mmCIF file of C-alpha atoms and ligand atoms in Angstrom:
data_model
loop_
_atom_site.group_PDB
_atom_site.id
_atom_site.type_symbol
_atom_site.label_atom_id
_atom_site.label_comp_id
_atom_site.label_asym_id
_atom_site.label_seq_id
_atom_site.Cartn_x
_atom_site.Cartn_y
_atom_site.Cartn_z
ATOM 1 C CA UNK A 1 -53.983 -2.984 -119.874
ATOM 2 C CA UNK A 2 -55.136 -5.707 -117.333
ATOM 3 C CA UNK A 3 -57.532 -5.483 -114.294
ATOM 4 C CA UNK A 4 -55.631 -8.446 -112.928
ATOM 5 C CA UNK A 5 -52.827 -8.546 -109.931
ATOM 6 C CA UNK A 6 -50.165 -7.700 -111.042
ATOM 7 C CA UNK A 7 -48.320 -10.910 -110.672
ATOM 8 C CA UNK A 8 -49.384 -14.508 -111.172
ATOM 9 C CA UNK A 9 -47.201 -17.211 -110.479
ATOM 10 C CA UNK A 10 -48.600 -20.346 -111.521
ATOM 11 C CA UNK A 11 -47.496 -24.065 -111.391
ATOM 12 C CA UNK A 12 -48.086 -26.563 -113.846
ATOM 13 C CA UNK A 13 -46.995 -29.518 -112.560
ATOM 14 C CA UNK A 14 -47.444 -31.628 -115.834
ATOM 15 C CA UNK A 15 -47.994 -35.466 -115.460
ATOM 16 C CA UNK A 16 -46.391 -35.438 -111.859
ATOM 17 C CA UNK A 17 -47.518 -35.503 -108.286
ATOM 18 C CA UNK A 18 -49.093 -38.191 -106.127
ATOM 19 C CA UNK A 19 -51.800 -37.049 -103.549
ATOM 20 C CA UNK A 20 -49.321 -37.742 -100.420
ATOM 21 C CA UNK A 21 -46.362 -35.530 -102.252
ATOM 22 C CA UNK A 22 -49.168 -33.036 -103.011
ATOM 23 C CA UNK A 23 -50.780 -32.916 -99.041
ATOM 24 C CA UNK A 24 -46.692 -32.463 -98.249
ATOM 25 C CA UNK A 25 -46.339 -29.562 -100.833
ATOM 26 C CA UNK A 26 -49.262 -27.418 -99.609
ATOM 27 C CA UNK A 27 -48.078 -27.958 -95.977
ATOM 28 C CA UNK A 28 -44.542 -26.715 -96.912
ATOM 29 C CA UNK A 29 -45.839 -24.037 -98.993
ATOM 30 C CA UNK A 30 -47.969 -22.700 -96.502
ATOM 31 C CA UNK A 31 -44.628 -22.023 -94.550
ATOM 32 C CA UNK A 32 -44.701 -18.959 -96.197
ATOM 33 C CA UNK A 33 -47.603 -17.455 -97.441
ATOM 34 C CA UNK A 34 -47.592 -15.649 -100.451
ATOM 35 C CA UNK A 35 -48.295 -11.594 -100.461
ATOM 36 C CA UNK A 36 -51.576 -10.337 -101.287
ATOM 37 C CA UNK A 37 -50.387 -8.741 -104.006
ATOM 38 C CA UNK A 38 -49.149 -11.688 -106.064
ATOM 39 C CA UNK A 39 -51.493 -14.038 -107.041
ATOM 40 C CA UNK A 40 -50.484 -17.804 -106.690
ATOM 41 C CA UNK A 41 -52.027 -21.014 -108.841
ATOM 42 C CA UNK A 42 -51.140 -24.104 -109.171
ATOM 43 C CA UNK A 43 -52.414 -26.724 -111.725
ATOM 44 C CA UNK A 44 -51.818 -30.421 -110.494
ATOM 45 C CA UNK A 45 -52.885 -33.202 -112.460
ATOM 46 C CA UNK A 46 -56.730 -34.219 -112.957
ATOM 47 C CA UNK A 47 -56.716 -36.646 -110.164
ATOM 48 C CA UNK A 48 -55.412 -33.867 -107.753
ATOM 49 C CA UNK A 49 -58.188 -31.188 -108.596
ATOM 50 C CA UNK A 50 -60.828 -32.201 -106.192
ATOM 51 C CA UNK A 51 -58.703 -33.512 -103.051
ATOM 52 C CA UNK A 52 -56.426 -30.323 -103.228
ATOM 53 C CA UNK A 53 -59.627 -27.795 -103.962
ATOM 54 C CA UNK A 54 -60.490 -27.025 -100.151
ATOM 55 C CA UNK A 55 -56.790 -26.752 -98.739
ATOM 56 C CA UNK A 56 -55.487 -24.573 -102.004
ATOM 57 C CA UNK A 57 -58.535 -22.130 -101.539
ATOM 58 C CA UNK A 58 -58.116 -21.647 -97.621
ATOM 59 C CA UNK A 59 -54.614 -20.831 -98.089
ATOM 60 C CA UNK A 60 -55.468 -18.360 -101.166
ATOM 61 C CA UNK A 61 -53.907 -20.646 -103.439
ATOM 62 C CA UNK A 62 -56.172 -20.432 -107.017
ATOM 63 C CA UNK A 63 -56.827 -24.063 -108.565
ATOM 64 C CA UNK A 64 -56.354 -24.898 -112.307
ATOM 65 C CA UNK A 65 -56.409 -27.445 -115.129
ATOM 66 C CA UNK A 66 -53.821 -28.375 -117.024
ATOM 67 C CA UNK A 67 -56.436 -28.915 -120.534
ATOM 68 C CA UNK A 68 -60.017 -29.584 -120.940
ATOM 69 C CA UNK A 69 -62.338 -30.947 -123.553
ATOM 70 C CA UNK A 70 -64.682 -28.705 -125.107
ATOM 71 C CA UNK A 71 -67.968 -30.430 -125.131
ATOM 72 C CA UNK A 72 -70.060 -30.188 -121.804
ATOM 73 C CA UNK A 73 -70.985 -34.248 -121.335
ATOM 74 C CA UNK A 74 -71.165 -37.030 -123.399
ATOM 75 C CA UNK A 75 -69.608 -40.841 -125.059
ATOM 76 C CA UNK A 76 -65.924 -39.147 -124.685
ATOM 77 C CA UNK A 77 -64.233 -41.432 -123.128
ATOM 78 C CA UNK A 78 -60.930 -40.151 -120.943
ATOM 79 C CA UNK A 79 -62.148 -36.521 -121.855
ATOM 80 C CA UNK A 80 -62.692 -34.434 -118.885
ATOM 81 C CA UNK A 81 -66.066 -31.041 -119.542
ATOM 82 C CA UNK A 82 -65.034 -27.377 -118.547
ATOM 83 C CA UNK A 83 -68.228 -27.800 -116.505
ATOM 84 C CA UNK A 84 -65.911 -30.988 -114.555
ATOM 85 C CA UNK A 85 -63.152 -28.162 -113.417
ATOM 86 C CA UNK A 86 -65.474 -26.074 -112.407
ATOM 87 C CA UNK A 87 -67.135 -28.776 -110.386
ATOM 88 C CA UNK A 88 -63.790 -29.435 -109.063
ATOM 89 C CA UNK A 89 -62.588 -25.953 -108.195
ATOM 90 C CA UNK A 90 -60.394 -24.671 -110.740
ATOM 91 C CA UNK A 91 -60.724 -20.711 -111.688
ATOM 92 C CA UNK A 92 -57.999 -21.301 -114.786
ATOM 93 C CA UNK A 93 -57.084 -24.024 -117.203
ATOM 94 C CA UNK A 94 -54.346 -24.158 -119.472
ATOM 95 C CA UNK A 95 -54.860 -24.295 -122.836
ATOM 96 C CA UNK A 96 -52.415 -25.082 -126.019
ATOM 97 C CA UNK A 97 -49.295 -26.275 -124.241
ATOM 98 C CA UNK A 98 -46.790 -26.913 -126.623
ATOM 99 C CA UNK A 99 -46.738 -30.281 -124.953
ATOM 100 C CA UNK A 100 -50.210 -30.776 -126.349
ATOM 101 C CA UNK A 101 -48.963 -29.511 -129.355
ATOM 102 C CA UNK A 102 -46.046 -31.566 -130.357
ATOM 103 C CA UNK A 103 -46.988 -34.548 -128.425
ATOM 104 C CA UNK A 104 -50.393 -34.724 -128.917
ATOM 105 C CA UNK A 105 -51.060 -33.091 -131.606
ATOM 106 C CA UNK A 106 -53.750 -30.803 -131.047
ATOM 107 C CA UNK A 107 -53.725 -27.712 -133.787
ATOM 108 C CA UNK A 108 -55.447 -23.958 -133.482
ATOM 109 C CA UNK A 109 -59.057 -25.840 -134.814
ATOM 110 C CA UNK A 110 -58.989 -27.883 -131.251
ATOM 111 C CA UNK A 111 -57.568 -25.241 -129.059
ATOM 112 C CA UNK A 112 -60.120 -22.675 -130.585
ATOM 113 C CA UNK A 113 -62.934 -24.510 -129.521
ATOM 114 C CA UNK A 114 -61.431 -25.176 -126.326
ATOM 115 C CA UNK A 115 -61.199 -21.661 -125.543
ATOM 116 C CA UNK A 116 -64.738 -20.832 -126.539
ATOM 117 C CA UNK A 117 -65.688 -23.969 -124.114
ATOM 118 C CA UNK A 118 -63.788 -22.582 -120.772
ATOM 119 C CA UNK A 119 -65.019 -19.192 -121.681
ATOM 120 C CA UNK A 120 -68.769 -20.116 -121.791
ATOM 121 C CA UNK A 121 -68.218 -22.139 -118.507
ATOM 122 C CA UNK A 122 -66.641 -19.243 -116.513
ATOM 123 C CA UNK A 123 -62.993 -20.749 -116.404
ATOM 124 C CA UNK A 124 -60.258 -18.227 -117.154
ATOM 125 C CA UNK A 125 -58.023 -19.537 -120.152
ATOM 126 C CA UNK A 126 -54.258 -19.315 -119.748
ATOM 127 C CA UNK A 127 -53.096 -20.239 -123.554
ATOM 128 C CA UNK A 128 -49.196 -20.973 -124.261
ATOM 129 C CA UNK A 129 -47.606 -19.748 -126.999
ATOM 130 C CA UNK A 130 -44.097 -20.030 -128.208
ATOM 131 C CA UNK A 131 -41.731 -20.580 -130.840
ATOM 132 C CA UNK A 132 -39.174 -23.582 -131.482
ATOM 133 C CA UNK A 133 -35.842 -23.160 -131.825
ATOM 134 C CA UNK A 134 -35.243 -22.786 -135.427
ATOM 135 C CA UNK A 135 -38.035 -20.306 -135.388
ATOM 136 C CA UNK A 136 -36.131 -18.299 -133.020
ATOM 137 C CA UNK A 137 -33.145 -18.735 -135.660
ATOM 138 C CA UNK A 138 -34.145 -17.957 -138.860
ATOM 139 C CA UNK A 139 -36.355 -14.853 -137.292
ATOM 140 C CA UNK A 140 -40.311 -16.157 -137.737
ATOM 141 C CA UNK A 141 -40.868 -15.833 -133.761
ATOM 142 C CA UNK A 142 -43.783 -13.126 -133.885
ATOM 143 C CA UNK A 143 -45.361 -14.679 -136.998
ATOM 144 C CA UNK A 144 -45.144 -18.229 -135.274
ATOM 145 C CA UNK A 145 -46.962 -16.513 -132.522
ATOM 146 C CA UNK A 146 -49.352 -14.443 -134.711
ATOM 147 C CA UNK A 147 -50.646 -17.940 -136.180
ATOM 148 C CA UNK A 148 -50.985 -18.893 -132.711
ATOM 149 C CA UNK A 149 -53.089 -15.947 -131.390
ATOM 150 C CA UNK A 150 -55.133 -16.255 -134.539
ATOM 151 C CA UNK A 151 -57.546 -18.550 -132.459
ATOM 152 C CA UNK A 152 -58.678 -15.770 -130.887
ATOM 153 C CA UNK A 153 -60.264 -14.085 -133.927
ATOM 154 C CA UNK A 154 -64.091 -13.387 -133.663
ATOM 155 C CA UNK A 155 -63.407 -14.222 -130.044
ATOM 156 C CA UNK A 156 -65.100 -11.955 -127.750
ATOM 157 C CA UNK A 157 -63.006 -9.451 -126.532
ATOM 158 C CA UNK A 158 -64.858 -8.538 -123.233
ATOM 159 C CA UNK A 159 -63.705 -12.402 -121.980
ATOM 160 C CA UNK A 160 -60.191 -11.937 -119.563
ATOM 161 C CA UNK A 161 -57.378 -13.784 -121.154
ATOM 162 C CA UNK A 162 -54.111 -14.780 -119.741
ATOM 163 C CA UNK A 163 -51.016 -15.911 -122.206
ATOM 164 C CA UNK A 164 -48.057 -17.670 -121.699
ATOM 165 C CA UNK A 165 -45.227 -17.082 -123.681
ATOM 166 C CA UNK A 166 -43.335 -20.378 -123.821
ATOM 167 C CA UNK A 167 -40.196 -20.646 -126.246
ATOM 168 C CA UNK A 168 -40.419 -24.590 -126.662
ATOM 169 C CA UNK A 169 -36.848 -24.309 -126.268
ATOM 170 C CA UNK A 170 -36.675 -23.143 -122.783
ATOM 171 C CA UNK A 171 -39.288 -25.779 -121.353
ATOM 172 C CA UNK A 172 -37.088 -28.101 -119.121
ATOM 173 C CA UNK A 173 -33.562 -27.293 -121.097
ATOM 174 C CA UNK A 174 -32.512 -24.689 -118.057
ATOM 175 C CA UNK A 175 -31.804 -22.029 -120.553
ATOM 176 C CA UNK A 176 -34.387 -19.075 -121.007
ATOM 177 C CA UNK A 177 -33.910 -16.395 -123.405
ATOM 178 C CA UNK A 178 -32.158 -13.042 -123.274
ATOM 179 C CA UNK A 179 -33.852 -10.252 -121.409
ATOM 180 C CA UNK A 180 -34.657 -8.422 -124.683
ATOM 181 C CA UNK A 181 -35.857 -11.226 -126.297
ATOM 182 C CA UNK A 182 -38.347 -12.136 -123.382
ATOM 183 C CA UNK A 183 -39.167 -8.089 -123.342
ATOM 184 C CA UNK A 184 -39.120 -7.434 -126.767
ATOM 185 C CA UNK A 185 -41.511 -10.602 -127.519
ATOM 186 C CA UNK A 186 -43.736 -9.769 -124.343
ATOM 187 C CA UNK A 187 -44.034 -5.862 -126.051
ATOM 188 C CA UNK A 188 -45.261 -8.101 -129.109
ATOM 189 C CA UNK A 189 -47.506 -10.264 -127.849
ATOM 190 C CA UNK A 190 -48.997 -7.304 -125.903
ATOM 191 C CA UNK A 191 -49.459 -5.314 -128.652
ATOM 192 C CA UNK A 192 -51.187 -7.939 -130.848
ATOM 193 C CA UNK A 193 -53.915 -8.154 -127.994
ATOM 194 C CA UNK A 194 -54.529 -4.503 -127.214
ATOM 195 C CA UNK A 195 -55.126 -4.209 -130.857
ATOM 196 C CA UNK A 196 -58.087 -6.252 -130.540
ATOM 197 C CA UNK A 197 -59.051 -4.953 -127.161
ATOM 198 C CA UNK A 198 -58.436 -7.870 -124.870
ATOM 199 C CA UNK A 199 -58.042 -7.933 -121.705
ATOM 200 C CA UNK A 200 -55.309 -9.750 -120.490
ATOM 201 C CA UNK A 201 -51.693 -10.091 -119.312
ATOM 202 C CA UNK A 202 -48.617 -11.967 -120.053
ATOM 203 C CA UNK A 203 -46.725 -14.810 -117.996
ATOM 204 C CA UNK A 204 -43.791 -16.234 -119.095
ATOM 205 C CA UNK A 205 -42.534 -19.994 -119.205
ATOM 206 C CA UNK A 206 -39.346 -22.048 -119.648
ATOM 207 C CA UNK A 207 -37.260 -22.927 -117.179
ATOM 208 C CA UNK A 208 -38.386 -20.042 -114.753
ATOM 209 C CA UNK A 209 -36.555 -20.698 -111.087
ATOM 210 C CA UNK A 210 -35.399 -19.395 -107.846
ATOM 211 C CA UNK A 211 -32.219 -17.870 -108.823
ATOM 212 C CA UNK A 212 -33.347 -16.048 -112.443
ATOM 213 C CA UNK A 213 -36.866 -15.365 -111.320
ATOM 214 C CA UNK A 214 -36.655 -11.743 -110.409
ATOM 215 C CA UNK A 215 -34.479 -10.884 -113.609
ATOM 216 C CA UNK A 216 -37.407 -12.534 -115.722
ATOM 217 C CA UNK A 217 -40.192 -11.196 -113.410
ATOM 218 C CA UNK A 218 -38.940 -7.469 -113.389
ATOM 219 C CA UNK A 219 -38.903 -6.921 -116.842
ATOM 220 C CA UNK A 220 -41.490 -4.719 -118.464
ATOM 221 C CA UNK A 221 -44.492 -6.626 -119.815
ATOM 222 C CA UNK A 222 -43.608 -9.626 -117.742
ATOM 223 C CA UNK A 223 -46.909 -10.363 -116.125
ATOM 224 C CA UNK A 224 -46.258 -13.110 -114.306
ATOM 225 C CA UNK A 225 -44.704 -16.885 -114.351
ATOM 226 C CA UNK A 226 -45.784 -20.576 -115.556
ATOM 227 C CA UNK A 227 -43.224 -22.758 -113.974
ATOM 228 C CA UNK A 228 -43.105 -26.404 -114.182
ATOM 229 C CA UNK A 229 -39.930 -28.161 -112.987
ATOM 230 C CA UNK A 230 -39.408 -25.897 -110.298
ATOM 231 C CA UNK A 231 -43.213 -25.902 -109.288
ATOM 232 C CA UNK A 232 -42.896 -29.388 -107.926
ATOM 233 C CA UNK A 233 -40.575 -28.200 -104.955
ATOM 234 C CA UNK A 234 -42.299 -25.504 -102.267
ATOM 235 C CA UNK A 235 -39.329 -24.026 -101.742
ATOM 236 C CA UNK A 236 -38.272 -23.130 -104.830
ATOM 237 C CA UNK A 237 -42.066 -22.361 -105.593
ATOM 238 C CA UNK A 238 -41.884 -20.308 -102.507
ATOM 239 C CA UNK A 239 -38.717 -18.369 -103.835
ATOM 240 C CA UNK A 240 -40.329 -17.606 -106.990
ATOM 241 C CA UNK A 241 -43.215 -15.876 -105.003
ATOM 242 C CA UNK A 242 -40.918 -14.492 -103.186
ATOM 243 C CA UNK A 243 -39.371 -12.811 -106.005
ATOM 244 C CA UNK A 244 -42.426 -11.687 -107.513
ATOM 245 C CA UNK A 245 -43.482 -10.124 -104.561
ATOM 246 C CA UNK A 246 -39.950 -7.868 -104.258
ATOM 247 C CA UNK A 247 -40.669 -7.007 -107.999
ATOM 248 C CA UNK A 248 -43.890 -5.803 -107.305
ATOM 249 C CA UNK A 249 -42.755 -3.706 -104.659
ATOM 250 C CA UNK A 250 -40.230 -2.075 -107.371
HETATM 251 P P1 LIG B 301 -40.159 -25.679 -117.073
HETATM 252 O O1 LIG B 301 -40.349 -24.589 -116.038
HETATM 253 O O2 LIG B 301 -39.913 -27.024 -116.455
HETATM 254 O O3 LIG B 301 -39.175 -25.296 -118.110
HETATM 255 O O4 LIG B 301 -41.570 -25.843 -117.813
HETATM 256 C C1 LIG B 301 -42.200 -24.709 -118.312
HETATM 257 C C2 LIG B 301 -43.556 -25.079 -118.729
HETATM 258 O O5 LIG B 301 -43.746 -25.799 -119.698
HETATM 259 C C3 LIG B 301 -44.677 -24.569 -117.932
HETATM 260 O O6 LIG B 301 -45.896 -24.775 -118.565
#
């Protein structure tokens, strides 16, 4: 159960995007503006929060970070306060990228008190979850993902929550999963958070784009989308709205 839109469509644009490409973007995406109905997000790099604030927001266009640190202020060098994104606009920041994960490093302990941090400063957490590969294969998907929703435990359940189910092996490989495993998993994950009486609603992520976007988008417990590569290009950004929009209309 969610008292959200029913369709978010959100960009994470990863370590890409220059302010002049940016400025072009939001002119060509304002070409065609998205529905009411579907709710559209995009989360640029750092240095493209506060330039892109104003001209996201007049066009409807909801602002986010793509991580955050969890204390407020302080000797942290490089580390960017939840209390920054508001400052600079955002309404969401992502948190637990698998990115972050495998690249970084950063475990449940981290993301757990990141969570708790965005929460307390009013941002609205969107927290990626998903399996690798041989996870997939040798059957441990859901309790990959139950060790991964464990961070929520002794969270409060009043605070709005967004996930993102990301199969590591569909980010940037152009292959997504079958329909009933992106159902069946979504049916999962939504179960696991009604049962401790969250609100919230389910995106999913990996190579989401113009031409499988309403396949992916209309099935049930498919909230919404988190779609890097083809987030960087307003037209297929556009189609993906697009397609959401026709879903919603279903
Ligand atoms: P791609 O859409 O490029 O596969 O990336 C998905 C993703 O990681 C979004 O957070």
């Amino acid at each position: 159960m969610s008292t959200h839109q029913r369709y978010l469509i959100a960009g994470n644009w990863k370590m890409n995007g220059v302010l002049s490409e940016a400025r072009e973007f939001i002119r060509a995406l304002a070409e065609n503006p998205a529905p009411e109905h579907v709710e559209v997000a995009l989360m640029p790099p750092f240095t493209l929060l506060h330039p892109l604030a104003d001209k996201l927001s007049t066009r409807g266009v909801r602002l986010g970070a793509q991580n955050v640190y969890y204390e407020p202020k302080g000797a942290f060098t490089g580390s960017i306060s939840p209390l920054m994104l508001r400052d600079a606009g955002c309404r969401y920041v992502i948190l637990g990228h698998s990115e972050r994960r495998d690249i970084m490093g950063e475990k449940n302990d981290t993301i757990r008190h990141k969570l708790d941090a965005a929460w307390n400063s009013g941002l609205e957490p969107i927290l990626c979850i998903g399996e690798h590969l041989d996870d997939r294969k040798s059957g441990n998907t859901n309790a990959v993902l139950t060790e991964q929703l464990s961070v929520l435990e002794g969270s409060d359940a009043e605070k709005m929550l967004t996930i993102a189910y990301e199969p590591v092996w569909a980010i940037g490989t152009g292959v997504t999963p079958t329909t009933d495993e992106v159902r069946d998993t979504h049916t999962f994950i939504h179960q696991k958070l009604t049962d401790i009486g969250k609100d919230h609603r389910v995106l999913y992520g990996g190579s989401v784009n113009a031409a499988n976007a309403a396949e992916l988008l209309g099935l049930p417990g498919v909230d919404g989308a988190l779609v890097g590569g083809a987030s960087l290009q307003a037209e297929s950004f556009s189609q993906i709205i697009q397609a959401a929009a026709s879903c919603a209309n279903n």
